[in-house]
Amino acid sequence: MTGPEVLGRRTSPWVLVLHTVTFRQARALVPAVLALGVTRGLGDGPGTIIALVAGITLLSLLGAAITWWRFSYIDGDAAVVVTRGLLTRSARTVPNDRIRGVEVEAPALHRVLGLVRVRIDAAAGSVTSEEELVIDGVTRAEGDRLRNRLLTHAASAQDLIAGRHAAAEPEEELLRFDYRWLVYAPLVGSYLAVPLAAGGALLRAAEELPEQFLPEFWSEFWSPDVSDTRIVVRLVVSALLLLILGSIIGSALVNWRFRLLRRGGALVAVRGLVTRRHTELDIDRIRGCTISEGLGMRLVGAARVSALVTGLGDATRRGQVLPLGPVELARALSTELVDHPGPLRRHPPAARRRSIARGTTPGLLVAAAGGAVLALTGWWPLLAAGAALVLLGVPLGLARYNALGHVAGPRSFALRSGWLVRSHTVLQDRAVVGWEVRQSVVQRRAGLATVLACVGAGSGGYTARDMAADEVAEFTRAASGGWAATLTPYD
């Protein structure tokens, strides 16, 4: 460990302030300190509270100082080495040619102190399942230097200079976020989660307030007169408006001044208001892309695009190259990143019949149970509910079937599936590392098969459900080459 400790770089000393203020090192000790105060019989006066806060702050400062003292990193010619730990020392080494992407992020407190956090995606494996190296608390200049150095795989001081020159090359802007697209935010589940979480936190906080603080509001809010239709309507409308407004604000904070750039051999995405993120992806390691359209998004013609990069951690967020926008723009960007193989082929009629059967089976089971209940007790609502589920299952099955599709082209292939969230994935033929064919008893009788393309990017596997069994060999051979020609469903 002598090399990394002597020659390694350290983060900025300002990181001590950062970690002390956020109690990063003392969070686990807070319950112990509070329990100690209780067992010692301390009072609840201002002096006790000040003493507890001071004690926790000192512990946090001590932990931050030890962590900073025993943390170092080296961005060498061939590898990155991160060394940490006091009693148990660890040194993780990642070769430069295994680095898949670098993200420089600056949360609000980091920006106040002039610091950034560097996340390095490393496809090098780890027994602790860590896919990232994190260097927290370096200056903005050092973060930019690290990003340029690592993504150009510098091997000498001359390569470092060349990396800086590459960063200064003219940029090609592929797209810029249009704030008119924020109207799509209420149709995206992840953006709706922001106001829901905030509302839940506010409700929990309100429960702790004494009733005498807001007596009128308290009684009207917690015990509304539900017999008054006007009050119920006002509550529902207010909740919907707050939900819509919260999702728009959340989307704006995350995607503020979003830009997607092509800089040399890298794809650069910059976004964020409170936390500013700068994500840089190696274009040579992009193996495909996915266009995602939720049910509500399809109704208004909106979509999201994510690049599938080998070895990229947190691919859903880090690989996002279009957070939200018109579906036409999403398709154009997808074609810009990966050659599209052409129009999708529909799955056979047997797949439609199976999809409808899967959609109506729950309703048929409920209806059967309802018929038995009706015969024994004369109670009919369960039977009616089953019939309603059967009727709803037919369009649901048709929607699932209409979402299916696949096609293989000269250099890429595409798969589409999903009803609630429709995913159209285009992959390069070199992305495939294996194929898996699955057949249930029902599928074998219907002449269908489910084909899984195993890839080293994105979620790791993409499925073509209920494909015609006699098309499997042709599709896999066209999508990945002759080595897959013998792949056939089970007899």
Short mmCIF file of N, CA, C and O in Angstrom, two decimals, residues 222-286:
data_model
loop_
_atom_site.label_atom_id
_atom_site.label_comp_id
_atom_site.label_asym_id
_atom_site.label_seq_id
_atom_site.Cartn_x
_atom_site.Cartn_y
_atom_site.Cartn_z
N TRP A 222 -58.17 17.43 8.46
CA TRP A 222 -58.17 16.05 8.91
C TRP A 222 -59.59 15.48 9.05
O TRP A 222 -59.77 14.26 9.03
N SER A 223 -60.55 16.32 9.20
CA SER A 223 -61.93 15.84 9.35
C SER A 223 -62.86 16.62 8.42
O SER A 223 -63.73 17.37 8.86
N PRO A 224 -62.67 16.49 7.09
CA PRO A 224 -63.51 17.24 6.17
C PRO A 224 -64.94 16.70 6.17
O PRO A 224 -65.20 15.53 6.47
N ASP A 225 -65.83 17.56 5.84
CA ASP A 225 -67.25 17.18 5.75
C ASP A 225 -67.49 16.53 4.39
O ASP A 225 -67.79 17.20 3.40
N VAL A 226 -67.32 15.19 4.36
CA VAL A 226 -67.42 14.48 3.09
C VAL A 226 -68.85 14.45 2.56
O VAL A 226 -69.08 14.08 1.40
N SER A 227 -69.81 14.83 3.39
CA SER A 227 -71.19 14.90 2.91
C SER A 227 -71.42 16.10 2.02
O SER A 227 -72.39 16.14 1.26
N ASP A 228 -70.52 17.08 2.10
CA ASP A 228 -70.62 18.27 1.26
C ASP A 228 -69.84 18.01 -0.04
O ASP A 228 -68.61 17.91 -0.03
N THR A 229 -70.55 17.87 -1.13
CA THR A 229 -69.93 17.54 -2.41
C THR A 229 -68.92 18.60 -2.82
O THR A 229 -67.87 18.28 -3.41
N ARG A 230 -69.18 19.86 -2.54
CA ARG A 230 -68.28 20.93 -2.94
C ARG A 230 -66.92 20.79 -2.26
O ARG A 230 -65.88 21.03 -2.88
N ILE A 231 -66.93 20.42 -0.98
CA ILE A 231 -65.65 20.25 -0.27
C ILE A 231 -64.86 19.09 -0.87
O ILE A 231 -63.65 19.18 -1.08
N VAL A 232 -65.54 17.98 -1.16
CA VAL A 232 -64.85 16.83 -1.75
C VAL A 232 -64.26 17.19 -3.11
O VAL A 232 -63.12 16.85 -3.42
N VAL A 233 -65.04 17.89 -3.92
CA VAL A 233 -64.55 18.29 -5.25
C VAL A 233 -63.33 19.20 -5.12
O VAL A 233 -62.34 19.06 -5.84
N ARG A 234 -63.42 20.17 -4.17
CA ARG A 234 -62.28 21.08 -3.98
C ARG A 234 -61.03 20.33 -3.54
O ARG A 234 -59.93 20.61 -4.01
N LEU A 235 -61.20 19.36 -2.64
CA LEU A 235 -60.05 18.58 -2.18
C LEU A 235 -59.43 17.77 -3.32
O LEU A 235 -58.20 17.74 -3.48
N VAL A 236 -60.28 17.13 -4.12
CA VAL A 236 -59.77 16.32 -5.24
C VAL A 236 -59.07 17.19 -6.27
O VAL A 236 -57.97 16.88 -6.74
N VAL A 237 -59.69 18.30 -6.63
CA VAL A 237 -59.09 19.21 -7.62
C VAL A 237 -57.79 19.79 -7.10
O VAL A 237 -56.79 19.87 -7.83
N SER A 238 -57.76 20.18 -5.83
CA SER A 238 -56.53 20.73 -5.25
C SER A 238 -55.41 19.70 -5.25
O SER A 238 -54.26 20.01 -5.58
N ALA A 239 -55.75 18.45 -4.90
CA ALA A 239 -54.73 17.39 -4.89
C ALA A 239 -54.18 17.14 -6.28
O ALA A 239 -52.96 16.99 -6.47
N LEU A 240 -55.08 17.12 -7.29
CA LEU A 240 -54.62 16.91 -8.66
C LEU A 240 -53.74 18.06 -9.14
O LEU A 240 -52.70 17.84 -9.79
N LEU A 241 -54.14 19.29 -8.83
CA LEU A 241 -53.34 20.43 -9.25
C LEU A 241 -51.97 20.42 -8.59
O LEU A 241 -50.94 20.71 -9.24
N LEU A 242 -51.92 20.09 -7.29
CA LEU A 242 -50.64 20.02 -6.60
C LEU A 242 -49.78 18.91 -7.17
O LEU A 242 -48.55 19.05 -7.31
N LEU A 243 -50.40 17.78 -7.52
CA LEU A 243 -49.65 16.66 -8.10
C LEU A 243 -49.07 17.05 -9.45
O LEU A 243 -47.90 16.78 -9.74
N ILE A 244 -49.88 17.70 -10.28
CA ILE A 244 -49.40 18.13 -11.60
C ILE A 244 -48.30 19.17 -11.47
O ILE A 244 -47.24 19.07 -12.11
N LEU A 245 -48.53 20.16 -10.61
CA LEU A 245 -47.52 21.20 -10.43
C LEU A 245 -46.23 20.63 -9.86
O LEU A 245 -45.13 20.99 -10.29
N GLY A 246 -46.36 19.72 -8.89
CA GLY A 246 -45.16 19.12 -8.29
C GLY A 246 -44.36 18.31 -9.29
O GLY A 246 -43.12 18.35 -9.29
N SER A 247 -45.03 17.56 -10.17
CA SER A 247 -44.31 16.76 -11.17
C SER A 247 -43.60 17.67 -12.17
O SER A 247 -42.47 17.37 -12.59
N ILE A 248 -44.23 18.77 -12.55
CA ILE A 248 -43.58 19.71 -13.48
C ILE A 248 -42.36 20.35 -12.83
O ILE A 248 -41.29 20.47 -13.45
N ILE A 249 -42.49 20.76 -11.57
CA ILE A 249 -41.36 21.37 -10.86
C ILE A 249 -40.23 20.35 -10.70
O ILE A 249 -39.05 20.66 -10.92
N GLY A 250 -40.58 19.11 -10.34
CA GLY A 250 -39.56 18.08 -10.20
C GLY A 250 -38.82 17.81 -11.50
O GLY A 250 -37.60 17.67 -11.52
N SER A 251 -39.57 17.74 -12.61
CA SER A 251 -38.94 17.54 -13.91
C SER A 251 -38.04 18.70 -14.29
O SER A 251 -36.95 18.52 -14.83
N ALA A 252 -38.49 19.92 -13.97
CA ALA A 252 -37.68 21.10 -14.29
C ALA A 252 -36.38 21.11 -13.49
O ALA A 252 -35.32 21.46 -14.02
N LEU A 253 -36.44 20.73 -12.21
CA LEU A 253 -35.23 20.71 -11.39
C LEU A 253 -34.22 19.70 -11.91
O LEU A 253 -33.02 19.96 -11.95
N VAL A 254 -34.70 18.52 -12.31
CA VAL A 254 -33.80 17.46 -12.77
C VAL A 254 -33.23 17.77 -14.15
O VAL A 254 -32.05 17.52 -14.42
N ASN A 255 -34.05 18.31 -15.05
CA ASN A 255 -33.64 18.48 -16.45
C ASN A 255 -33.32 19.93 -16.81
O ASN A 255 -33.26 20.27 -17.99
N TRP A 256 -33.07 20.77 -15.82
CA TRP A 256 -32.79 22.18 -16.07
C TRP A 256 -31.58 22.33 -16.99
O TRP A 256 -30.53 21.77 -16.76
N ARG A 257 -31.78 23.06 -18.08
CA ARG A 257 -30.72 23.33 -19.06
C ARG A 257 -30.06 22.05 -19.56
O ARG A 257 -28.85 21.96 -19.72
N PHE A 258 -30.90 21.05 -19.83
CA PHE A 258 -30.37 19.78 -20.36
C PHE A 258 -29.85 19.99 -21.78
O PHE A 258 -30.51 20.59 -22.62
N ARG A 259 -28.65 19.49 -22.01
CA ARG A 259 -28.05 19.52 -23.35
C ARG A 259 -27.38 18.18 -23.61
O ARG A 259 -26.75 17.60 -22.71
N LEU A 260 -27.52 17.70 -24.84
CA LEU A 260 -26.83 16.48 -25.28
C LEU A 260 -25.85 16.87 -26.37
O LEU A 260 -26.25 17.43 -27.40
N LEU A 261 -24.58 16.59 -26.13
CA LEU A 261 -23.52 17.01 -27.04
C LEU A 261 -22.73 15.80 -27.53
O LEU A 261 -22.64 14.78 -26.84
N ARG A 262 -22.17 15.95 -28.71
CA ARG A 262 -21.17 15.00 -29.21
C ARG A 262 -19.83 15.72 -29.21
O ARG A 262 -19.65 16.71 -29.92
N ARG A 263 -18.91 15.25 -28.38
CA ARG A 263 -17.61 15.89 -28.25
C ARG A 263 -16.53 14.85 -28.54
O ARG A 263 -16.22 14.01 -27.71
N GLY A 264 -15.97 14.92 -29.76
CA GLY A 264 -14.98 13.92 -30.13
C GLY A 264 -15.61 12.54 -30.15
O GLY A 264 -16.59 12.28 -30.82
N GLY A 265 -15.06 11.63 -29.34
CA GLY A 265 -15.59 10.27 -29.26
C GLY A 265 -16.48 10.05 -28.08
O GLY A 265 -16.68 8.90 -27.66
N ALA A 266 -17.02 11.11 -27.52
CA ALA A 266 -17.85 10.98 -26.32
C ALA A 266 -19.21 11.62 -26.53
O ALA A 266 -19.36 12.57 -27.30
N LEU A 267 -20.19 11.09 -25.82
CA LEU A 267 -21.52 11.65 -25.77
C LEU A 267 -21.67 12.29 -24.40
O LEU A 267 -21.48 11.63 -23.37
N VAL A 268 -22.01 13.56 -24.37
CA VAL A 268 -22.03 14.33 -23.12
C VAL A 268 -23.45 14.81 -22.85
O VAL A 268 -24.09 15.42 -23.71
N ALA A 269 -23.94 14.52 -21.63
CA ALA A 269 -25.25 15.00 -21.19
C ALA A 269 -25.06 15.86 -19.95
O ALA A 269 -24.44 15.43 -18.97
N VAL A 270 -25.56 17.09 -20.00
CA VAL A 270 -25.43 18.04 -18.89
C VAL A 270 -26.84 18.43 -18.46
O VAL A 270 -27.68 18.77 -19.29
N ARG A 271 -27.10 18.40 -17.15
CA ARG A 271 -28.46 18.70 -16.66
C ARG A 271 -28.41 19.06 -15.19
O ARG A 271 -27.42 18.81 -14.49
N GLY A 272 -29.55 19.60 -14.69
CA GLY A 272 -29.76 19.77 -13.26
C GLY A 272 -29.68 21.20 -12.79
O GLY A 272 -28.85 21.98 -13.27
N LEU A 273 -30.53 21.56 -11.84
CA LEU A 273 -30.52 22.88 -11.23
C LEU A 273 -29.90 22.82 -9.84
O LEU A 273 -28.85 23.40 -9.60
N VAL A 274 -30.53 22.09 -8.93
CA VAL A 274 -29.98 21.96 -7.58
C VAL A 274 -28.71 21.12 -7.61
O VAL A 274 -27.68 21.51 -7.07
N THR A 275 -28.78 19.95 -8.24
CA THR A 275 -27.60 19.11 -8.45
C THR A 275 -27.26 19.12 -9.92
O THR A 275 -28.03 18.62 -10.74
N ARG A 276 -26.14 19.71 -10.27
CA ARG A 276 -25.70 19.79 -11.65
C ARG A 276 -24.88 18.57 -12.01
O ARG A 276 -23.90 18.25 -11.33
N ARG A 277 -25.31 17.83 -13.05
CA ARG A 277 -24.62 16.60 -13.45
C ARG A 277 -24.04 16.74 -14.84
O ARG A 277 -24.68 17.28 -15.74
N HIS A 278 -22.85 16.20 -14.99
CA HIS A 278 -22.14 16.19 -16.27
C HIS A 278 -21.75 14.74 -16.54
O HIS A 278 -20.81 14.22 -15.95
N THR A 279 -22.51 14.06 -17.41
CA THR A 279 -22.28 12.65 -17.70
C THR A 279 -21.65 12.52 -19.08
O THR A 279 -22.15 13.07 -20.05
N GLU A 280 -20.57 11.75 -19.13
CA GLU A 280 -19.85 11.57 -20.39
C GLU A 280 -19.74 10.09 -20.68
O GLU A 280 -19.26 9.31 -19.84
N LEU A 281 -20.20 9.67 -21.87
CA LEU A 281 -20.21 8.27 -22.27
C LEU A 281 -19.36 8.07 -23.51
O LEU A 281 -19.37 8.89 -24.43
N ASP A 282 -18.62 6.98 -23.51
CA ASP A 282 -17.79 6.63 -24.65
C ASP A 282 -18.69 6.10 -25.77
O ASP A 282 -19.37 5.09 -25.61
N ILE A 283 -18.70 6.79 -26.91
CA ILE A 283 -19.58 6.40 -28.02
C ILE A 283 -19.24 5.00 -28.52
O ILE A 283 -20.13 4.23 -28.91
N ASP A 284 -17.96 4.64 -28.50
CA ASP A 284 -17.57 3.31 -28.99
C ASP A 284 -18.16 2.19 -28.16
O ASP A 284 -18.18 1.04 -28.61
N ARG A 285 -18.62 2.51 -26.94
CA ARG A 285 -19.16 1.46 -26.07
C ARG A 285 -20.69 1.48 -26.04
O ARG A 285 -21.29 0.73 -25.28
N ILE A 286 -21.30 2.31 -26.85
CA ILE A 286 -22.76 2.29 -26.96
C ILE A 286 -23.16 1.12 -27.86
O ILE A 286 -22.71 1.01 -28.99
#
